[in-house]
Amino acid sequence: DAVYYEGNRYNYSFRPHPGMNERVAMAGGDDAFRRLLDEFFCVEGNPDWDPEQERIRRRDHFEGMNNECDMDTPYAYIWCGRPDRTAEVLDAVRRYRFTEGEGGCPGNNDSGSTSSWYVWSCLGLYPLTGTPYYLLGSPSVDSAELQFNGGRLKIRVEWESPASIYPQWYKFNGRKFRSPWLKVEEAEAGGTLVFRLADSPAPEAAPVPEWL
């Protein structure tokens, strides 16, 4: 019950931070941690969740990217092997919290932080501060190219259908893998990153990071 700046104990407890595996164990394991996140995001038919409203109507729950302390939280699902849940939250936020016209950027846009979150999310990448990794999400673009100092990264998306959001696998420079992260040094040296997106989640849990 301490005082938190621009957030609360819920926002901050779900931000990926050193000791994430201990955080999951403290919650009671993968399934228990996933249930806490589901409650935080008000998913699975919760009657209080209306993505088209300005805010979710419950205290101490996800506020739809109103502040920076919410930006990492969709990716916490990766630490319980559920990047499919990350994909669902990212897709909902992009659809209902970022819109055209006045007020189309949720909350404030401190130094471009909120709009940059949107751009990274559309690309399927998330630079996790303080780590040498990009987390892999669910891109909404067909393709993109990023020029880094070390080379050019080409992003390509293979879709099962136009509505696909669930990552099945990734491929980087011909190497196929299922772990939803990529080393910064690899990505920024250049090459081709392929996302395979499907209409339903992969049948088995994804690998969980051991590096945080």
mmCIF file with all atom_site columns, C-alpha atoms in Angstrom:
data_model
loop_
_atom_site.group_PDB
_atom_site.id
_atom_site.type_symbol
_atom_site.label_atom_id
_atom_site.label_alt_id
_atom_site.label_comp_id
_atom_site.label_asym_id
_atom_site.label_entity_id
_atom_site.label_seq_id
_atom_site.pdbx_PDB_ins_code
_atom_site.Cartn_x
_atom_site.Cartn_y
_atom_site.Cartn_z
_atom_site.occupancy
_atom_site.B_iso_or_equiv
_atom_site.pdbx_formal_charge
_atom_site.auth_seq_id
_atom_site.auth_comp_id
_atom_site.auth_asym_id
_atom_site.auth_atom_id
_atom_site.pdbx_PDB_model_num
ATOM 1   C CA . ASP A 1 1   ? 0.000   0.000   0.000   1.00 0.00 ? 1   ASP A CA 1
ATOM 2   C CA . ALA A 1 2   ? 2.885   2.369   -0.681  1.00 0.00 ? 2   ALA A CA 1
ATOM 3   C CA . VAL A 1 3   ? 2.603   5.522   -2.796  1.00 0.00 ? 3   VAL A CA 1
ATOM 4   C CA . TYR A 1 4   ? 3.345   4.921   -6.488  1.00 0.00 ? 4   TYR A CA 1
ATOM 5   C CA . TYR A 1 5   ? 3.890   7.607   -9.086  1.00 0.00 ? 5   TYR A CA 1
ATOM 6   C CA . GLU A 1 6   ? 1.320   7.581   -11.929 1.00 0.00 ? 6   GLU A CA 1
ATOM 7   C CA . GLY A 1 7   ? 0.273   4.039   -11.103 1.00 0.00 ? 7   GLY A CA 1
ATOM 8   C CA . ASN A 1 8   ? -0.332  1.588   -8.296  1.00 0.00 ? 8   ASN A CA 1
ATOM 9   C CA . ARG A 1 9   ? 1.009   -1.669  -6.904  1.00 0.00 ? 9   ARG A CA 1
ATOM 10  C CA . TYR A 1 10  ? -0.815  -3.636  -9.617  1.00 0.00 ? 10  TYR A CA 1
ATOM 11  C CA . ASN A 1 11  ? 0.715   -1.823  -12.577 1.00 0.00 ? 11  ASN A CA 1
ATOM 12  C CA . TYR A 1 12  ? 4.190   -1.981  -11.166 1.00 0.00 ? 12  TYR A CA 1
ATOM 13  C CA . SER A 1 13  ? 4.014   -5.605  -10.009 1.00 0.00 ? 13  SER A CA 1
ATOM 14  C CA . PHE A 1 14  ? 3.323   -6.778  -13.563 1.00 0.00 ? 14  PHE A CA 1
ATOM 15  C CA . ARG A 1 15  ? 6.094   -4.815  -15.247 1.00 0.00 ? 15  ARG A CA 1
ATOM 16  C CA . PRO A 1 16  ? 8.879   -7.221  -16.287 1.00 0.00 ? 16  PRO A CA 1
ATOM 17  C CA . HIS A 1 17  ? 11.726  -6.658  -13.836 1.00 0.00 ? 17  HIS A CA 1
ATOM 18  C CA . PRO A 1 18  ? 14.714  -8.612  -12.464 1.00 0.00 ? 18  PRO A CA 1
ATOM 19  C CA . GLY A 1 19  ? 13.397  -11.666 -10.648 1.00 0.00 ? 19  GLY A CA 1
ATOM 20  C CA . MET A 1 20  ? 10.405  -12.399 -12.889 1.00 0.00 ? 20  MET A CA 1
ATOM 21  C CA . ASN A 1 21  ? 10.607  -16.147 -12.349 1.00 0.00 ? 21  ASN A CA 1
ATOM 22  C CA . GLU A 1 22  ? 10.532  -15.521 -8.596  1.00 0.00 ? 22  GLU A CA 1
ATOM 23  C CA . ARG A 1 23  ? 7.561   -13.208 -9.152  1.00 0.00 ? 23  ARG A CA 1
ATOM 24  C CA . VAL A 1 24  ? 5.693   -15.988 -10.949 1.00 0.00 ? 24  VAL A CA 1
ATOM 25  C CA . ALA A 1 25  ? 6.560   -18.476 -8.212  1.00 0.00 ? 25  ALA A CA 1
ATOM 26  C CA . MET A 1 26  ? 5.361   -16.006 -5.575  1.00 0.00 ? 26  MET A CA 1
ATOM 27  C CA . ALA A 1 27  ? 1.992   -15.882 -7.346  1.00 0.00 ? 27  ALA A CA 1
ATOM 28  C CA . GLY A 1 28  ? 1.715   -19.677 -7.164  1.00 0.00 ? 28  GLY A CA 1
ATOM 29  C CA . GLY A 1 29  ? 3.127   -20.735 -10.532 1.00 0.00 ? 29  GLY A CA 1
ATOM 30  C CA . ASP A 1 30  ? 2.370   -20.190 -14.207 1.00 0.00 ? 30  ASP A CA 1
ATOM 31  C CA . ASP A 1 31  ? -1.391  -20.737 -14.097 1.00 0.00 ? 31  ASP A CA 1
ATOM 32  C CA . ALA A 1 32  ? -1.866  -18.623 -10.984 1.00 0.00 ? 32  ALA A CA 1
ATOM 33  C CA . PHE A 1 33  ? 0.203   -15.790 -12.453 1.00 0.00 ? 33  PHE A CA 1
ATOM 34  C CA . ARG A 1 34  ? -1.793  -15.992 -15.680 1.00 0.00 ? 34  ARG A CA 1
ATOM 35  C CA . ARG A 1 35  ? -5.042  -15.726 -13.696 1.00 0.00 ? 35  ARG A CA 1
ATOM 36  C CA . LEU A 1 36  ? -3.741  -12.617 -11.920 1.00 0.00 ? 36  LEU A CA 1
ATOM 37  C CA . LEU A 1 37  ? -2.912  -11.054 -15.275 1.00 0.00 ? 37  LEU A CA 1
ATOM 38  C CA . ASP A 1 38  ? -6.315  -12.036 -16.679 1.00 0.00 ? 38  ASP A CA 1
ATOM 39  C CA . GLU A 1 39  ? -7.944  -10.285 -13.736 1.00 0.00 ? 39  GLU A CA 1
ATOM 40  C CA . PHE A 1 40  ? -5.720  -7.233  -14.180 1.00 0.00 ? 40  PHE A CA 1
ATOM 41  C CA . PHE A 1 41  ? -6.689  -6.987  -17.859 1.00 0.00 ? 41  PHE A CA 1
ATOM 42  C CA . CYS A 1 42  ? -10.338 -7.921  -17.167 1.00 0.00 ? 42  CYS A CA 1
ATOM 43  C CA . VAL A 1 43  ? -10.409 -10.618 -19.830 1.00 0.00 ? 43  VAL A CA 1
ATOM 44  C CA . GLU A 1 44  ? -12.446 -13.809 -20.246 1.00 0.00 ? 44  GLU A CA 1
ATOM 45  C CA . GLY A 1 45  ? -15.878 -12.220 -20.377 1.00 0.00 ? 45  GLY A CA 1
ATOM 46  C CA . ASN A 1 46  ? -15.510 -9.945  -17.375 1.00 0.00 ? 46  ASN A CA 1
ATOM 47  C CA . PRO A 1 47  ? -18.649 -7.741  -17.390 1.00 0.00 ? 47  PRO A CA 1
ATOM 48  C CA . ASP A 1 48  ? -16.607 -4.695  -16.358 1.00 0.00 ? 48  ASP A CA 1
ATOM 49  C CA . TRP A 1 49  ? -14.481 -4.823  -19.525 1.00 0.00 ? 49  TRP A CA 1
ATOM 50  C CA . ASP A 1 50  ? -15.657 -2.616  -22.348 1.00 0.00 ? 50  ASP A CA 1
ATOM 51  C CA . PRO A 1 51  ? -12.700 -1.854  -24.652 1.00 0.00 ? 51  PRO A CA 1
ATOM 52  C CA . GLU A 1 52  ? -14.569 0.936   -26.434 1.00 0.00 ? 52  GLU A CA 1
ATOM 53  C CA . GLN A 1 53  ? -14.955 2.947   -23.234 1.00 0.00 ? 53  GLN A CA 1
ATOM 54  C CA . GLU A 1 54  ? -12.390 5.515   -22.145 1.00 0.00 ? 54  GLU A CA 1
ATOM 55  C CA . ARG A 1 55  ? -11.401 3.445   -19.122 1.00 0.00 ? 55  ARG A CA 1
ATOM 56  C CA . ILE A 1 56  ? -12.026 0.074   -17.574 1.00 0.00 ? 56  ILE A CA 1
ATOM 57  C CA . ARG A 1 57  ? -14.475 0.627   -14.751 1.00 0.00 ? 57  ARG A CA 1
ATOM 58  C CA . ARG A 1 58  ? -12.655 -1.205  -11.976 1.00 0.00 ? 58  ARG A CA 1
ATOM 59  C CA . ARG A 1 59  ? -10.071 0.279   -9.675  1.00 0.00 ? 59  ARG A CA 1
ATOM 60  C CA . ASP A 1 60  ? -6.541  -1.070  -9.699  1.00 0.00 ? 60  ASP A CA 1
ATOM 61  C CA . HIS A 1 61  ? -6.820  -2.624  -13.147 1.00 0.00 ? 61  HIS A CA 1
ATOM 62  C CA . PHE A 1 62  ? -5.330  -1.940  -16.539 1.00 0.00 ? 62  PHE A CA 1
ATOM 63  C CA . GLU A 1 63  ? -6.244  1.546   -17.718 1.00 0.00 ? 63  GLU A CA 1
ATOM 64  C CA . GLY A 1 64  ? -5.543  1.109   -21.399 1.00 0.00 ? 64  GLY A CA 1
ATOM 65  C CA . MET A 1 65  ? -2.086  2.631   -21.826 1.00 0.00 ? 65  MET A CA 1
ATOM 66  C CA . ASN A 1 66  ? -2.842  5.879   -20.026 1.00 0.00 ? 66  ASN A CA 1
ATOM 67  C CA . ASN A 1 67  ? 0.635   6.022   -18.525 1.00 0.00 ? 67  ASN A CA 1
ATOM 68  C CA . GLU A 1 68  ? 4.091   4.562   -18.985 1.00 0.00 ? 68  GLU A CA 1
ATOM 69  C CA . CYS A 1 69  ? 3.677   2.201   -16.029 1.00 0.00 ? 69  CYS A CA 1
ATOM 70  C CA . ASP A 1 70  ? 1.156   0.189   -18.115 1.00 0.00 ? 70  ASP A CA 1
ATOM 71  C CA . MET A 1 71  ? 3.308   -0.148  -21.215 1.00 0.00 ? 71  MET A CA 1
ATOM 72  C CA . ASP A 1 72  ? 5.297   -3.248  -20.235 1.00 0.00 ? 72  ASP A CA 1
ATOM 73  C CA . THR A 1 73  ? 2.441   -5.116  -18.589 1.00 0.00 ? 73  THR A CA 1
ATOM 74  C CA . PRO A 1 74  ? 0.971   -6.959  -21.638 1.00 0.00 ? 74  PRO A CA 1
ATOM 75  C CA . TYR A 1 75  ? 4.338   -8.667  -22.068 1.00 0.00 ? 75  TYR A CA 1
ATOM 76  C CA . ALA A 1 76  ? 4.302   -10.140 -18.547 1.00 0.00 ? 76  ALA A CA 1
ATOM 77  C CA . TYR A 1 77  ? 2.317   -13.079 -19.979 1.00 0.00 ? 77  TYR A CA 1
ATOM 78  C CA . ILE A 1 78  ? 5.550   -14.199 -21.645 1.00 0.00 ? 78  ILE A CA 1
ATOM 79  C CA . TRP A 1 79  ? 6.868   -15.230 -18.217 1.00 0.00 ? 79  TRP A CA 1
ATOM 80  C CA . CYS A 1 80  ? 4.102   -17.810 -17.820 1.00 0.00 ? 80  CYS A CA 1
ATOM 81  C CA . GLY A 1 81  ? 4.434   -19.169 -21.343 1.00 0.00 ? 81  GLY A CA 1
ATOM 82  C CA . ARG A 1 82  ? 1.377   -17.363 -22.751 1.00 0.00 ? 82  ARG A CA 1
ATOM 83  C CA . PRO A 1 83  ? 2.396   -14.971 -25.545 1.00 0.00 ? 83  PRO A CA 1
ATOM 84  C CA . ASP A 1 84  ? -1.064  -15.649 -27.013 1.00 0.00 ? 84  ASP A CA 1
ATOM 85  C CA . ARG A 1 85  ? -2.531  -13.571 -24.177 1.00 0.00 ? 85  ARG A CA 1
ATOM 86  C CA . THR A 1 86  ? -0.005  -10.834 -24.916 1.00 0.00 ? 86  THR A CA 1
ATOM 87  C CA . ALA A 1 87  ? -1.212  -10.876 -28.531 1.00 0.00 ? 87  ALA A CA 1
ATOM 88  C CA . GLU A 1 88  ? -4.849  -10.488 -27.443 1.00 0.00 ? 88  GLU A CA 1
ATOM 89  C CA . VAL A 1 89  ? -4.114  -7.479  -25.223 1.00 0.00 ? 89  VAL A CA 1
ATOM 90  C CA . LEU A 1 90  ? -1.910  -5.794  -27.833 1.00 0.00 ? 90  LEU A CA 1
ATOM 91  C CA . ASP A 1 91  ? -4.553  -6.263  -30.510 1.00 0.00 ? 91  ASP A CA 1
ATOM 92  C CA . ALA A 1 92  ? -7.309  -4.833  -28.276 1.00 0.00 ? 92  ALA A CA 1
ATOM 93  C CA . VAL A 1 93  ? -5.217  -1.843  -27.231 1.00 0.00 ? 93  VAL A CA 1
ATOM 94  C CA . ARG A 1 94  ? -4.292  -0.990  -30.813 1.00 0.00 ? 94  ARG A CA 1
ATOM 95  C CA . ARG A 1 95  ? -7.897  -1.307  -31.975 1.00 0.00 ? 95  ARG A CA 1
ATOM 96  C CA . TYR A 1 96  ? -9.715  0.521   -29.196 1.00 0.00 ? 96  TYR A CA 1
ATOM 97  C CA . ARG A 1 97  ? -7.262  2.864   -27.483 1.00 0.00 ? 97  ARG A CA 1
ATOM 98  C CA . PHE A 1 98  ? -5.492  4.339   -30.525 1.00 0.00 ? 98  PHE A CA 1
ATOM 99  C CA . THR A 1 99  ? -7.947  5.973   -32.906 1.00 0.00 ? 99  THR A CA 1
ATOM 100 C CA . GLU A 1 100 ? -8.079  8.641   -35.578 1.00 0.00 ? 100 GLU A CA 1
ATOM 101 C CA . GLY A 1 101 ? -8.816  12.255  -34.781 1.00 0.00 ? 101 GLY A CA 1
ATOM 102 C CA . GLU A 1 102 ? -8.584  14.329  -31.626 1.00 0.00 ? 102 GLU A CA 1
ATOM 103 C CA . GLY A 1 103 ? -7.811  12.295  -28.518 1.00 0.00 ? 103 GLY A CA 1
ATOM 104 C CA . GLY A 1 104 ? -6.655  9.349   -30.594 1.00 0.00 ? 104 GLY A CA 1
ATOM 105 C CA . CYS A 1 105 ? -3.584  8.774   -28.429 1.00 0.00 ? 105 CYS A CA 1
ATOM 106 C CA . PRO A 1 106 ? -4.595  7.462   -24.965 1.00 0.00 ? 106 PRO A CA 1
ATOM 107 C CA . GLY A 1 107 ? -3.456  9.252   -21.838 1.00 0.00 ? 107 GLY A CA 1
ATOM 108 C CA . ASN A 1 108 ? -0.543  11.599  -22.373 1.00 0.00 ? 108 ASN A CA 1
ATOM 109 C CA . ASN A 1 109 ? 2.274   11.294  -24.877 1.00 0.00 ? 109 ASN A CA 1
ATOM 110 C CA . ASP A 1 110 ? 5.256   12.303  -22.741 1.00 0.00 ? 110 ASP A CA 1
ATOM 111 C CA . SER A 1 111 ? 8.119   12.939  -25.166 1.00 0.00 ? 111 SER A CA 1
ATOM 112 C CA . GLY A 1 112 ? 6.427   10.609  -27.632 1.00 0.00 ? 112 GLY A CA 1
ATOM 113 C CA . SER A 1 113 ? 6.405   7.593   -25.308 1.00 0.00 ? 113 SER A CA 1
ATOM 114 C CA . THR A 1 114 ? 2.813   6.496   -25.958 1.00 0.00 ? 114 THR A CA 1
ATOM 115 C CA . SER A 1 115 ? 2.978   6.922   -29.723 1.00 0.00 ? 115 SER A CA 1
ATOM 116 C CA . SER A 1 116 ? 6.346   5.125   -29.825 1.00 0.00 ? 116 SER A CA 1
ATOM 117 C CA . TRP A 1 117 ? 4.773   2.214   -27.908 1.00 0.00 ? 117 TRP A CA 1
ATOM 118 C CA . TYR A 1 118 ? 2.175   1.999   -30.682 1.00 0.00 ? 118 TYR A CA 1
ATOM 119 C CA . VAL A 1 119 ? 4.810   1.960   -33.409 1.00 0.00 ? 119 VAL A CA 1
ATOM 120 C CA . TRP A 1 120 ? 6.875   -0.755  -31.693 1.00 0.00 ? 120 TRP A CA 1
ATOM 121 C CA . SER A 1 121 ? 3.712   -2.788  -31.089 1.00 0.00 ? 121 SER A CA 1
ATOM 122 C CA . CYS A 1 122 ? 2.719   -2.602  -34.759 1.00 0.00 ? 122 CYS A CA 1
ATOM 123 C CA . LEU A 1 123 ? 6.203   -3.832  -35.689 1.00 0.00 ? 123 LEU A CA 1
ATOM 124 C CA . GLY A 1 124 ? 5.937   -6.783  -33.300 1.00 0.00 ? 124 GLY A CA 1
ATOM 125 C CA . LEU A 1 125 ? 8.971   -5.696  -31.276 1.00 0.00 ? 125 LEU A CA 1
ATOM 126 C CA . TYR A 1 126 ? 9.288   -4.310  -27.763 1.00 0.00 ? 126 TYR A CA 1
ATOM 127 C CA . PRO A 1 127 ? 12.652  -3.000  -26.488 1.00 0.00 ? 127 PRO A CA 1
ATOM 128 C CA . LEU A 1 128 ? 12.654  -4.080  -22.838 1.00 0.00 ? 128 LEU A CA 1
ATOM 129 C CA . THR A 1 129 ? 14.526  -1.363  -20.965 1.00 0.00 ? 129 THR A CA 1
ATOM 130 C CA . GLY A 1 130 ? 17.612  -2.505  -19.067 1.00 0.00 ? 130 GLY A CA 1
ATOM 131 C CA . THR A 1 131 ? 17.966  -5.791  -20.954 1.00 0.00 ? 131 THR A CA 1
ATOM 132 C CA . PRO A 1 132 ? 19.789  -6.799  -24.153 1.00 0.00 ? 132 PRO A CA 1
ATOM 133 C CA . TYR A 1 133 ? 16.590  -8.224  -25.647 1.00 0.00 ? 133 TYR A CA 1
ATOM 134 C CA . TYR A 1 134 ? 13.632  -7.305  -27.814 1.00 0.00 ? 134 TYR A CA 1
ATOM 135 C CA . LEU A 1 135 ? 10.412  -9.032  -26.778 1.00 0.00 ? 135 LEU A CA 1
ATOM 136 C CA . LEU A 1 136 ? 8.368   -10.337 -29.710 1.00 0.00 ? 136 LEU A CA 1
ATOM 137 C CA . GLY A 1 137 ? 4.670   -9.511  -29.805 1.00 0.00 ? 137 GLY A CA 1
ATOM 138 C CA . SER A 1 138 ? 2.028   -9.651  -32.521 1.00 0.00 ? 138 SER A CA 1
ATOM 139 C CA . PRO A 1 139 ? 2.687   -7.282  -35.435 1.00 0.00 ? 139 PRO A CA 1
ATOM 140 C CA . SER A 1 140 ? -0.104  -5.580  -37.347 1.00 0.00 ? 140 SER A CA 1
ATOM 141 C CA . VAL A 1 141 ? 1.952   -4.722  -40.435 1.00 0.00 ? 141 VAL A CA 1
ATOM 142 C CA . ASP A 1 142 ? 2.679   -6.938  -43.431 1.00 0.00 ? 142 ASP A CA 1
ATOM 143 C CA . SER A 1 143 ? 6.296   -5.871  -43.587 1.00 0.00 ? 143 SER A CA 1
ATOM 144 C CA . ALA A 1 144 ? 8.712   -3.188  -42.406 1.00 0.00 ? 144 ALA A CA 1
ATOM 145 C CA . GLU A 1 145 ? 12.382  -2.317  -42.473 1.00 0.00 ? 145 GLU A CA 1
ATOM 146 C CA . LEU A 1 146 ? 14.441  -0.743  -39.693 1.00 0.00 ? 146 LEU A CA 1
ATOM 147 C CA . GLN A 1 147 ? 17.867  0.762   -40.252 1.00 0.00 ? 147 GLN A CA 1
ATOM 148 C CA . PHE A 1 148 ? 20.202  0.261   -37.291 1.00 0.00 ? 148 PHE A CA 1
ATOM 149 C CA . ASN A 1 149 ? 23.850  1.255   -37.054 1.00 0.00 ? 149 ASN A CA 1
ATOM 150 C CA . GLY A 1 150 ? 24.875  -2.357  -37.606 1.00 0.00 ? 150 GLY A CA 1
ATOM 151 C CA . GLY A 1 151 ? 22.544  -3.209  -40.443 1.00 0.00 ? 151 GLY A CA 1
ATOM 152 C CA . ARG A 1 152 ? 18.995  -3.262  -41.795 1.00 0.00 ? 152 ARG A CA 1
ATOM 153 C CA . LEU A 1 153 ? 16.357  -5.436  -40.132 1.00 0.00 ? 153 LEU A CA 1
ATOM 154 C CA . LYS A 1 154 ? 13.588  -6.633  -42.437 1.00 0.00 ? 154 LYS A CA 1
ATOM 155 C CA . ILE A 1 155 ? 10.330  -7.698  -40.789 1.00 0.00 ? 155 ILE A CA 1
ATOM 156 C CA . ARG A 1 156 ? 7.973   -9.995  -42.661 1.00 0.00 ? 156 ARG A CA 1
ATOM 157 C CA . VAL A 1 157 ? 4.641   -11.414 -41.479 1.00 0.00 ? 157 VAL A CA 1
ATOM 158 C CA . GLU A 1 158 ? 3.019   -14.623 -42.687 1.00 0.00 ? 158 GLU A CA 1
ATOM 159 C CA . TRP A 1 159 ? -0.725  -14.641 -41.975 1.00 0.00 ? 159 TRP A CA 1
ATOM 160 C CA . GLU A 1 160 ? -3.056  -17.622 -41.740 1.00 0.00 ? 160 GLU A CA 1
ATOM 161 C CA . SER A 1 161 ? -5.854  -15.099 -42.388 1.00 0.00 ? 161 SER A CA 1
ATOM 162 C CA . PRO A 1 162 ? -6.252  -11.309 -42.245 1.00 0.00 ? 162 PRO A CA 1
ATOM 163 C CA . ALA A 1 163 ? -7.597  -11.672 -38.681 1.00 0.00 ? 163 ALA A CA 1
ATOM 164 C CA . SER A 1 164 ? -4.643  -13.709 -37.370 1.00 0.00 ? 164 SER A CA 1
ATOM 165 C CA . ILE A 1 165 ? -2.936  -12.402 -34.232 1.00 0.00 ? 165 ILE A CA 1
ATOM 166 C CA . TYR A 1 166 ? -1.417  -15.465 -32.516 1.00 0.00 ? 166 TYR A CA 1
ATOM 167 C CA . PRO A 1 167 ? 2.318   -16.132 -32.988 1.00 0.00 ? 167 PRO A CA 1
ATOM 168 C CA . GLN A 1 168 ? 3.029   -19.745 -33.937 1.00 0.00 ? 168 GLN A CA 1
ATOM 169 C CA . TRP A 1 169 ? 6.752   -19.383 -34.526 1.00 0.00 ? 169 TRP A CA 1
ATOM 170 C CA . TYR A 1 170 ? 9.421   -16.900 -35.572 1.00 0.00 ? 170 TYR A CA 1
ATOM 171 C CA . LYS A 1 171 ? 12.311  -17.173 -37.985 1.00 0.00 ? 171 LYS A CA 1
ATOM 172 C CA . PHE A 1 172 ? 15.439  -15.038 -37.952 1.00 0.00 ? 172 PHE A CA 1
ATOM 173 C CA . ASN A 1 173 ? 17.890  -15.333 -40.827 1.00 0.00 ? 173 ASN A CA 1
ATOM 174 C CA . GLY A 1 174 ? 16.561  -18.832 -41.521 1.00 0.00 ? 174 GLY A CA 1
ATOM 175 C CA . ARG A 1 175 ? 16.659  -19.993 -37.886 1.00 0.00 ? 175 ARG A CA 1
ATOM 176 C CA . LYS A 1 176 ? 13.196  -21.057 -36.723 1.00 0.00 ? 176 LYS A CA 1
ATOM 177 C CA . PHE A 1 177 ? 12.316  -20.719 -33.027 1.00 0.00 ? 177 PHE A CA 1
ATOM 178 C CA . ARG A 1 178 ? 9.377   -20.307 -30.625 1.00 0.00 ? 178 ARG A CA 1
ATOM 179 C CA . SER A 1 179 ? 10.888  -18.215 -27.832 1.00 0.00 ? 179 SER A CA 1
ATOM 180 C CA . PRO A 1 180 ? 9.252   -14.747 -27.980 1.00 0.00 ? 180 PRO A CA 1
ATOM 181 C CA . TRP A 1 181 ? 12.456  -12.731 -27.668 1.00 0.00 ? 181 TRP A CA 1
ATOM 182 C CA . LEU A 1 182 ? 15.478  -11.824 -29.764 1.00 0.00 ? 182 LEU A CA 1
ATOM 183 C CA . LYS A 1 183 ? 18.863  -10.472 -28.741 1.00 0.00 ? 183 LYS A CA 1
ATOM 184 C CA . VAL A 1 184 ? 19.378  -6.803  -29.518 1.00 0.00 ? 184 VAL A CA 1
ATOM 185 C CA . GLU A 1 185 ? 22.825  -7.472  -30.968 1.00 0.00 ? 185 GLU A CA 1
ATOM 186 C CA . GLU A 1 186 ? 21.357  -9.983  -33.422 1.00 0.00 ? 186 GLU A CA 1
ATOM 187 C CA . ALA A 1 187 ? 18.436  -7.829  -34.513 1.00 0.00 ? 187 ALA A CA 1
ATOM 188 C CA . GLU A 1 188 ? 20.513  -4.694  -34.912 1.00 0.00 ? 188 GLU A CA 1
ATOM 189 C CA . ALA A 1 189 ? 23.180  -6.474  -36.952 1.00 0.00 ? 189 ALA A CA 1
ATOM 190 C CA . GLY A 1 190 ? 20.516  -6.837  -39.627 1.00 0.00 ? 190 GLY A CA 1
ATOM 191 C CA . GLY A 1 191 ? 18.723  -9.647  -41.394 1.00 0.00 ? 191 GLY A CA 1
ATOM 192 C CA . THR A 1 192 ? 15.174  -10.912 -41.827 1.00 0.00 ? 192 THR A CA 1
ATOM 193 C CA . LEU A 1 193 ? 12.731  -11.598 -38.993 1.00 0.00 ? 193 LEU A CA 1
ATOM 194 C CA . VAL A 1 194 ? 9.596   -13.553 -39.937 1.00 0.00 ? 194 VAL A CA 1
ATOM 195 C CA . PHE A 1 195 ? 6.474   -13.836 -37.778 1.00 0.00 ? 195 PHE A CA 1
ATOM 196 C CA . ARG A 1 196 ? 3.965   -16.620 -38.416 1.00 0.00 ? 196 ARG A CA 1
ATOM 197 C CA . LEU A 1 197 ? 0.546   -15.539 -37.124 1.00 0.00 ? 197 LEU A CA 1
ATOM 198 C CA . ALA A 1 198 ? -2.481  -17.838 -36.883 1.00 0.00 ? 198 ALA A CA 1
ATOM 199 C CA . ASP A 1 199 ? -6.163  -17.583 -35.985 1.00 0.00 ? 199 ASP A CA 1
ATOM 200 C CA . SER A 1 200 ? -5.762  -19.584 -32.754 1.00 0.00 ? 200 SER A CA 1
ATOM 201 C CA . PRO A 1 201 ? -3.017  -19.954 -30.134 1.00 0.00 ? 201 PRO A CA 1
ATOM 202 C CA . ALA A 1 202 ? -0.236  -22.482 -30.542 1.00 0.00 ? 202 ALA A CA 1
ATOM 203 C CA . PRO A 1 203 ? -1.191  -25.802 -28.899 1.00 0.00 ? 203 PRO A CA 1
ATOM 204 C CA . GLU A 1 204 ? 1.737   -25.819 -26.470 1.00 0.00 ? 204 GLU A CA 1
ATOM 205 C CA . ALA A 1 205 ? 3.110   -23.214 -24.072 1.00 0.00 ? 205 ALA A CA 1
ATOM 206 C CA . ALA A 1 206 ? 5.970   -21.075 -25.317 1.00 0.00 ? 206 ALA A CA 1
ATOM 207 C CA . PRO A 1 207 ? 9.461   -21.123 -23.772 1.00 0.00 ? 207 PRO A CA 1
ATOM 208 C CA . VAL A 1 208 ? 9.870   -18.838 -20.755 1.00 0.00 ? 208 VAL A CA 1
ATOM 209 C CA . PRO A 1 209 ? 12.823  -16.420 -20.435 1.00 0.00 ? 209 PRO A CA 1
ATOM 210 C CA . GLU A 1 210 ? 15.479  -17.366 -17.902 1.00 0.00 ? 210 GLU A CA 1
ATOM 211 C CA . TRP A 1 211 ? 17.462  -14.182 -18.390 1.00 0.00 ? 211 TRP A CA 1
ATOM 212 C CA . LEU A 1 212 ? 15.441  -11.812 -16.175 1.00 0.00 ? 212 LEU A CA 1
#
